[in-house]
Amino acid sequence: MKLVTFVIGTPLGAFSRVGVLRGDRVVDVNIAYARWLSDHGESQPRRLADAQVPPDMAAFLEGGSSAMAAARRALDHMATLGPAPQGPSGETIVHS
């Protein structure tokens, strides 16, 4: 798993996020994990995803093996969802 930091633009400005490189695309692991949590019945998937798979690289790395394991679960789940999965609130998960 190759971790990357990528930047997305929003109406509030640009934000850096943790991603995993998959071919020529980047998977946002925080949103992917939120989707996994939502699909497994979690009532507050974004809040829990932010704690377990933080969107910030330094915080993600501080999470150690538990953050990596959660990210792997999310990536495995993404493989079952088709080419354009979305987060629990319609967020983009896979970026070109």
mmCIF file of N, CA and C in Angstrom:
data_model
loop_
_atom_site.group_PDB
_atom_site.id
_atom_site.type_symbol
_atom_site.label_atom_id
_atom_site.label_comp_id
_atom_site.label_asym_id
_atom_site.label_seq_id
_atom_site.Cartn_x
_atom_site.Cartn_y
_atom_site.Cartn_z
ATOM 1 N N MET A 1 0.858 -1.165 0.000
ATOM 2 C CA MET A 1 0.000 0.000 0.000
ATOM 3 C C MET A 1 0.906 1.231 0.000
ATOM 4 N N LYS A 2 0.757 2.061 -1.037
ATOM 5 C CA LYS A 2 1.547 3.281 -1.134
ATOM 6 C C LYS A 2 0.706 4.470 -0.689
ATOM 7 N N LEU A 3 1.080 5.052 0.441
ATOM 8 C CA LEU A 3 0.383 6.221 0.973
ATOM 9 C C LEU A 3 0.845 7.482 0.260
ATOM 10 N N VAL A 4 -0.093 8.387 0.033
ATOM 11 C CA VAL A 4 0.204 9.675 -0.577
ATOM 12 C C VAL A 4 -0.599 10.754 0.142
ATOM 13 N N THR A 5 -0.121 11.964 0.031
ATOM 14 C CA THR A 5 -0.907 13.122 0.443
ATOM 15 C C THR A 5 -1.384 13.790 -0.844
ATOM 16 N N PHE A 6 -2.677 14.093 -0.912
ATOM 17 C CA PHE A 6 -3.205 14.768 -2.088
ATOM 18 C C PHE A 6 -4.037 15.955 -1.627
ATOM 19 N N VAL A 7 -4.259 16.874 -2.539
ATOM 20 C CA VAL A 7 -4.983 18.110 -2.221
ATOM 21 C C VAL A 7 -6.272 18.148 -3.032
ATOM 22 N N ILE A 8 -7.363 18.475 -2.331
ATOM 23 C CA ILE A 8 -8.632 18.679 -3.019
ATOM 24 C C ILE A 8 -9.081 20.118 -2.792
ATOM 25 N N GLY A 9 -9.665 20.690 -3.813
ATOM 26 C CA GLY A 9 -10.196 22.039 -3.706
ATOM 27 C C GLY A 9 -11.649 22.003 -3.288
ATOM 28 N N THR A 10 -12.031 22.913 -2.430
ATOM 29 C CA THR A 10 -13.414 23.033 -1.984
ATOM 30 C C THR A 10 -13.784 24.516 -1.988
ATOM 31 N N PRO A 11 -15.046 24.851 -1.839
ATOM 32 C CA PRO A 11 -15.425 26.262 -1.731
ATOM 33 C C PRO A 11 -14.759 26.963 -0.541
ATOM 34 N N LEU A 12 -14.313 26.178 0.449
ATOM 35 C CA LEU A 12 -13.648 26.754 1.615
ATOM 36 C C LEU A 12 -12.141 26.843 1.458
ATOM 37 N N GLY A 13 -11.621 26.362 0.333
ATOM 38 C CA GLY A 13 -10.184 26.351 0.092
ATOM 39 C C GLY A 13 -9.682 24.937 -0.127
ATOM 40 N N ALA A 14 -8.365 24.811 -0.246
ATOM 41 C CA ALA A 14 -7.745 23.509 -0.501
ATOM 42 C C ALA A 14 -7.467 22.778 0.807
ATOM 43 N N PHE A 15 -7.658 21.450 0.765
ATOM 44 C CA PHE A 15 -7.388 20.604 1.924
ATOM 45 C C PHE A 15 -6.482 19.454 1.523
ATOM 46 N N SER A 16 -5.471 19.161 2.348
ATOM 47 C CA SER A 16 -4.615 17.994 2.151
ATOM 48 C C SER A 16 -5.260 16.801 2.825
ATOM 49 N N ARG A 17 -5.165 15.622 2.165
ATOM 50 C CA ARG A 17 -5.794 14.413 2.683
ATOM 51 C C ARG A 17 -4.870 13.229 2.470
ATOM 52 N N VAL A 18 -5.102 12.177 3.229
ATOM 53 C CA VAL A 18 -4.358 10.933 3.080
ATOM 54 C C VAL A 18 -5.041 10.077 2.022
ATOM 55 N N GLY A 19 -4.238 9.553 1.129
ATOM 56 C CA GLY A 19 -4.763 8.668 0.114
ATOM 57 C C GLY A 19 -3.859 7.467 -0.081
ATOM 58 N N VAL A 20 -4.366 6.525 -0.853
ATOM 59 C CA VAL A 20 -3.590 5.361 -1.265
ATOM 60 C C VAL A 20 -3.597 5.346 -2.784
ATOM 61 N N LEU A 21 -2.418 5.207 -3.357
ATOM 62 C CA LEU A 21 -2.297 5.164 -4.800
ATOM 63 C C LEU A 21 -2.739 3.803 -5.310
ATOM 64 N N ARG A 22 -3.681 3.819 -6.239
ATOM 65 C CA ARG A 22 -4.184 2.610 -6.910
ATOM 66 C C ARG A 22 -4.117 2.869 -8.406
ATOM 67 N N GLY A 23 -3.067 2.380 -9.055
ATOM 68 C CA GLY A 23 -2.866 2.675 -10.468
ATOM 69 C C GLY A 23 -2.624 4.156 -10.643
ATOM 70 N N ASP A 24 -3.440 4.806 -11.475
ATOM 71 C CA ASP A 24 -3.302 6.245 -11.695
ATOM 72 C C ASP A 24 -4.329 7.047 -10.898
ATOM 73 N N ARG A 25 -4.939 6.406 -9.918
ATOM 74 C CA ARG A 25 -5.964 7.061 -9.091
ATOM 75 C C ARG A 25 -5.560 7.048 -7.624
ATOM 76 N N VAL A 26 -6.179 7.945 -6.876
ATOM 77 C CA VAL A 26 -5.927 8.038 -5.447
ATOM 78 C C VAL A 26 -7.235 7.788 -4.702
ATOM 79 N N VAL A 27 -7.188 6.879 -3.751
ATOM 80 C CA VAL A 27 -8.357 6.574 -2.920
ATOM 81 C C VAL A 27 -8.222 7.340 -1.614
ATOM 82 N N ASP A 28 -9.209 8.141 -1.292
ATOM 83 C CA ASP A 28 -9.252 8.872 -0.022
ATOM 84 C C ASP A 28 -9.611 7.861 1.069
ATOM 85 N N VAL A 29 -8.618 7.472 1.889
ATOM 86 C CA VAL A 29 -8.854 6.381 2.840
ATOM 87 C C VAL A 29 -9.781 6.783 3.984
ATOM 88 N N ASN A 30 -9.817 8.047 4.342
ATOM 89 C CA ASN A 30 -10.722 8.493 5.402
ATOM 90 C C ASN A 30 -12.179 8.352 4.951
ATOM 91 N N ILE A 31 -12.490 8.837 3.760
ATOM 92 C CA ILE A 31 -13.859 8.730 3.252
ATOM 93 C C ILE A 31 -14.200 7.273 2.933
ATOM 94 N N ALA A 32 -13.227 6.525 2.432
ATOM 95 C CA ALA A 32 -13.466 5.104 2.159
ATOM 96 C C ALA A 32 -13.806 4.360 3.446
ATOM 97 N N TYR A 33 -13.114 4.690 4.528
ATOM 98 C CA TYR A 33 -13.413 4.030 5.802
ATOM 99 C C TYR A 33 -14.780 4.473 6.341
ATOM 100 N N ALA A 34 -15.100 5.748 6.147
ATOM 101 C CA ALA A 34 -16.436 6.214 6.555
ATOM 102 C C ALA A 34 -17.512 5.436 5.804
ATOM 103 N N ARG A 35 -17.280 5.158 4.519
ATOM 104 C CA ARG A 35 -18.236 4.362 3.742
ATOM 105 C C ARG A 35 -18.337 2.947 4.310
ATOM 106 N N TRP A 36 -17.192 2.351 4.630
ATOM 107 C CA TRP A 36 -17.188 1.001 5.210
ATOM 108 C C TRP A 36 -17.998 0.987 6.505
ATOM 109 N N LEU A 37 -17.766 1.974 7.358
ATOM 110 C CA LEU A 37 -18.503 2.059 8.625
ATOM 111 C C LEU A 37 -20.001 2.222 8.382
ATOM 112 N N SER A 38 -20.363 3.095 7.465
ATOM 113 C CA SER A 38 -21.767 3.319 7.144
ATOM 114 C C SER A 38 -22.425 2.042 6.634
ATOM 115 N N ASP A 39 -21.725 1.336 5.751
ATOM 116 C CA ASP A 39 -22.261 0.094 5.198
ATOM 117 C C ASP A 39 -22.373 -1.014 6.240
ATOM 118 N N HIS A 40 -21.656 -0.849 7.361
ATOM 119 C CA HIS A 40 -21.723 -1.817 8.456
ATOM 120 C C HIS A 40 -22.582 -1.321 9.620
ATOM 121 N N GLY A 41 -23.427 -0.314 9.339
ATOM 122 C CA GLY A 41 -24.429 0.105 10.303
ATOM 123 C C GLY A 41 -24.023 1.155 11.319
ATOM 124 N N GLU A 42 -22.845 1.744 11.180
ATOM 125 C CA GLU A 42 -22.408 2.786 12.129
ATOM 126 C C GLU A 42 -23.270 4.034 11.932
ATOM 127 N N SER A 43 -23.791 4.575 13.028
ATOM 128 C CA SER A 43 -24.680 5.735 12.927
ATOM 129 C C SER A 43 -23.933 7.054 12.706
ATOM 130 N N GLN A 44 -22.659 7.120 13.072
ATOM 131 C CA GLN A 44 -21.860 8.328 12.872
ATOM 132 C C GLN A 44 -20.540 7.967 12.179
ATOM 133 N N PRO A 45 -20.619 7.552 10.931
ATOM 134 C CA PRO A 45 -19.419 7.041 10.272
ATOM 135 C C PRO A 45 -18.309 8.070 10.079
ATOM 136 N N ARG A 46 -18.641 9.313 9.785
ATOM 137 C CA ARG A 46 -17.595 10.328 9.574
ATOM 138 C C ARG A 46 -16.834 10.609 10.859
ATOM 139 N N ARG A 47 -17.546 10.734 11.962
ATOM 140 C CA ARG A 47 -16.894 11.022 13.243
ATOM 141 C C ARG A 47 -15.928 9.898 13.624
ATOM 142 N N LEU A 48 -16.391 8.662 13.481
ATOM 143 C CA LEU A 48 -15.550 7.521 13.828
ATOM 144 C C LEU A 48 -14.388 7.369 12.849
ATOM 145 N N ALA A 49 -14.631 7.591 11.564
ATOM 146 C CA ALA A 49 -13.559 7.518 10.565
ATOM 147 C C ALA A 49 -12.490 8.566 10.839
ATOM 148 N N ASP A 50 -12.893 9.775 11.218
ATOM 149 C CA ASP A 50 -11.918 10.824 11.521
ATOM 150 C C ASP A 50 -11.007 10.432 12.684
ATOM 151 N N ALA A 51 -11.541 9.660 13.625
ATOM 152 C CA ALA A 51 -10.739 9.217 14.773
ATOM 153 C C ALA A 51 -9.851 8.028 14.422
ATOM 154 N N GLN A 52 -10.361 7.086 13.633
ATOM 155 C CA GLN A 52 -9.626 5.846 13.377
ATOM 156 C C GLN A 52 -8.723 5.910 12.147
ATOM 157 N N VAL A 53 -9.126 6.666 11.142
ATOM 158 C CA VAL A 53 -8.338 6.832 9.914
ATOM 159 C C VAL A 53 -8.327 8.326 9.598
ATOM 160 N N PRO A 54 -7.533 9.089 10.343
ATOM 161 C CA PRO A 54 -7.560 10.551 10.176
ATOM 162 C C PRO A 54 -7.207 10.980 8.751
ATOM 163 N N PRO A 55 -7.783 12.092 8.298
ATOM 164 C CA PRO A 55 -7.487 12.578 6.961
ATOM 165 C C PRO A 55 -6.115 13.243 6.846
ATOM 166 N N ASP A 56 -5.465 13.526 7.966
ATOM 167 C CA ASP A 56 -4.149 14.173 8.013
ATOM 168 C C ASP A 56 -3.058 13.098 8.096
ATOM 169 N N MET A 57 -2.016 13.206 7.258
ATOM 170 C CA MET A 57 -0.983 12.170 7.194
ATOM 171 C C MET A 57 -0.273 11.963 8.537
ATOM 172 N N ALA A 58 0.106 13.029 9.219
ATOM 173 C CA ALA A 58 0.817 12.868 10.499
ATOM 174 C C ALA A 58 -0.064 12.134 11.511
ATOM 175 N N ALA A 59 -1.319 12.526 11.607
ATOM 176 C CA ALA A 59 -2.233 11.864 12.542
ATOM 177 C C ALA A 59 -2.484 10.413 12.121
ATOM 178 N N PHE A 60 -2.580 10.162 10.817
ATOM 179 C CA PHE A 60 -2.770 8.795 10.334
ATOM 180 C C PHE A 60 -1.589 7.923 10.744
ATOM 181 N N LEU A 61 -0.387 8.418 10.525
ATOM 182 C CA LEU A 61 0.805 7.640 10.877
ATOM 183 C C LEU A 61 0.905 7.408 12.378
ATOM 184 N N GLU A 62 0.474 8.383 13.171
ATOM 185 C CA GLU A 62 0.446 8.199 14.627
ATOM 186 C C GLU A 62 -0.508 7.082 15.027
ATOM 187 N N GLY A 63 -1.513 6.826 14.203
ATOM 188 C CA GLY A 63 -2.467 5.755 14.470
ATOM 189 C C GLY A 63 -1.871 4.363 14.351
ATOM 190 N N GLY A 64 -0.710 4.266 13.733
ATOM 191 C CA GLY A 64 0.022 3.013 13.653
ATOM 192 C C GLY A 64 -0.724 1.886 12.967
ATOM 193 N N SER A 65 -0.541 0.686 13.505
ATOM 194 C CA SER A 65 -1.082 -0.510 12.857
ATOM 195 C C SER A 65 -2.605 -0.540 12.846
ATOM 196 N N SER A 66 -3.246 0.079 13.836
ATOM 197 C CA SER A 66 -4.716 0.058 13.827
ATOM 198 C C SER A 66 -5.269 0.940 12.707
ATOM 199 N N ALA A 67 -4.638 2.084 12.441
ATOM 200 C CA ALA A 67 -5.061 2.938 11.329
ATOM 201 C C ALA A 67 -4.806 2.237 9.995
ATOM 202 N N MET A 68 -3.666 1.566 9.877
ATOM 203 C CA MET A 68 -3.349 0.839 8.644
ATOM 204 C C MET A 68 -4.333 -0.305 8.416
ATOM 205 N N ALA A 69 -4.676 -1.028 9.463
ATOM 206 C CA ALA A 69 -5.622 -2.140 9.337
ATOM 207 C C ALA A 69 -7.001 -1.627 8.905
ATOM 208 N N ALA A 70 -7.431 -0.524 9.484
ATOM 209 C CA ALA A 70 -8.729 0.055 9.108
ATOM 210 C C ALA A 70 -8.702 0.517 7.656
ATOM 211 N N ALA A 71 -7.592 1.115 7.237
ATOM 212 C CA ALA A 71 -7.460 1.551 5.846
ATOM 213 C C ALA A 71 -7.522 0.352 4.900
ATOM 214 N N ARG A 72 -6.885 -0.743 5.263
ATOM 215 C CA ARG A 72 -6.933 -1.947 4.420
ATOM 216 C C ARG A 72 -8.362 -2.495 4.310
ATOM 217 N N ARG A 73 -9.082 -2.496 5.425
ATOM 218 C CA ARG A 73 -10.489 -2.934 5.386
ATOM 219 C C ARG A 73 -11.283 -2.074 4.414
ATOM 220 N N ALA A 74 -11.065 -0.777 4.504
ATOM 221 C CA ALA A 74 -11.792 0.148 3.626
ATOM 222 C C ALA A 74 -11.435 -0.093 2.165
ATOM 223 N N LEU A 75 -10.156 -0.293 1.865
ATOM 224 C CA LEU A 75 -9.740 -0.527 0.482
ATOM 225 C C LEU A 75 -10.309 -1.839 -0.052
ATOM 226 N N ASP A 76 -10.321 -2.864 0.768
ATOM 227 C CA ASP A 76 -10.918 -4.138 0.353
ATOM 228 C C ASP A 76 -12.404 -3.949 0.051
ATOM 229 N N HIS A 77 -13.079 -3.157 0.875
ATOM 230 C CA HIS A 77 -14.503 -2.895 0.672
ATOM 231 C C HIS A 77 -14.729 -2.116 -0.620
ATOM 232 N N MET A 78 -13.860 -1.148 -0.913
ATOM 233 C CA MET A 78 -14.000 -0.345 -2.127
ATOM 234 C C MET A 78 -13.978 -1.234 -3.372
ATOM 235 N N ALA A 79 -13.192 -2.303 -3.330
ATOM 236 C CA ALA A 79 -13.086 -3.202 -4.479
ATOM 237 C C ALA A 79 -14.416 -3.895 -4.789
ATOM 238 N N THR A 80 -15.320 -3.941 -3.815
ATOM 239 C CA THR A 80 -16.615 -4.605 -4.020
ATOM 240 C C THR A 80 -17.703 -3.641 -4.489
ATOM 241 N N LEU A 81 -17.394 -2.352 -4.555
ATOM 242 C CA LEU A 81 -18.426 -1.344 -4.800
ATOM 243 C C LEU A 81 -18.490 -0.816 -6.228
ATOM 244 N N GLY A 82 -17.630 -1.262 -7.095
ATOM 245 C CA GLY A 82 -17.669 -0.775 -8.468
ATOM 246 C C GLY A 82 -16.697 0.363 -8.700
ATOM 247 N N PRO A 83 -16.726 0.952 -9.905
ATOM 248 C CA PRO A 83 -15.702 1.918 -10.308
ATOM 249 C C PRO A 83 -15.810 3.315 -9.698
ATOM 250 N N ALA A 84 -16.962 3.727 -9.225
ATOM 251 C CA ALA A 84 -17.124 5.100 -8.721
ATOM 252 C C ALA A 84 -17.872 5.118 -7.387
ATOM 253 N N PRO A 85 -17.307 4.504 -6.352
ATOM 254 C CA PRO A 85 -17.997 4.514 -5.062
ATOM 255 C C PRO A 85 -18.041 5.921 -4.478
ATOM 256 N N GLN A 86 -19.022 6.154 -3.632
ATOM 257 C CA GLN A 86 -19.161 7.450 -2.965
ATOM 258 C C GLN A 86 -19.166 7.245 -1.465
ATOM 259 N N GLY A 87 -18.819 8.314 -0.740
ATOM 260 C CA GLY A 87 -18.862 8.287 0.706
ATOM 261 C C GLY A 87 -20.292 8.259 1.200
ATOM 262 N N PRO A 88 -20.484 8.177 2.516
ATOM 263 C CA PRO A 88 -21.834 8.064 3.081
ATOM 264 C C PRO A 88 -22.738 9.253 2.771
ATOM 265 N N SER A 89 -22.157 10.400 2.465
ATOM 266 C CA SER A 89 -22.960 11.583 2.117
ATOM 267 C C SER A 89 -22.740 12.011 0.670
ATOM 268 N N GLY A 90 -22.286 11.068 -0.161
ATOM 269 C CA GLY A 90 -22.061 11.361 -1.572
ATOM 270 C C GLY A 90 -20.693 11.905 -1.905
ATOM 271 N N GLU A 91 -19.759 11.843 -0.963
ATOM 272 C CA GLU A 91 -18.411 12.362 -1.199
ATOM 273 C C GLU A 91 -17.668 11.533 -2.238
ATOM 274 N N THR A 92 -16.753 12.164 -2.936
ATOM 275 C CA THR A 92 -15.885 11.470 -3.877
ATOM 276 C C THR A 92 -14.838 10.688 -3.090
ATOM 277 N N ILE A 93 -14.696 9.417 -3.413
ATOM 278 C CA ILE A 93 -13.705 8.576 -2.747
ATOM 279 C C ILE A 93 -12.479 8.387 -3.629
ATOM 280 N N VAL A 94 -12.685 8.171 -4.918
ATOM 281 C CA VAL A 94 -11.588 7.893 -5.832
ATOM 282 C C VAL A 94 -11.340 9.125 -6.700
ATOM 283 N N HIS A 95 -10.105 9.622 -6.666
ATOM 284 C CA HIS A 95 -9.721 10.824 -7.397
ATOM 285 C C HIS A 95 -8.743 10.490 -8.511
ATOM 286 N N SER A 96 -8.883 11.176 -9.636
ATOM 287 C CA SER A 96 -7.973 10.963 -10.779
ATOM 288 C C SER A 96 -6.746 11.831 -10.641
#
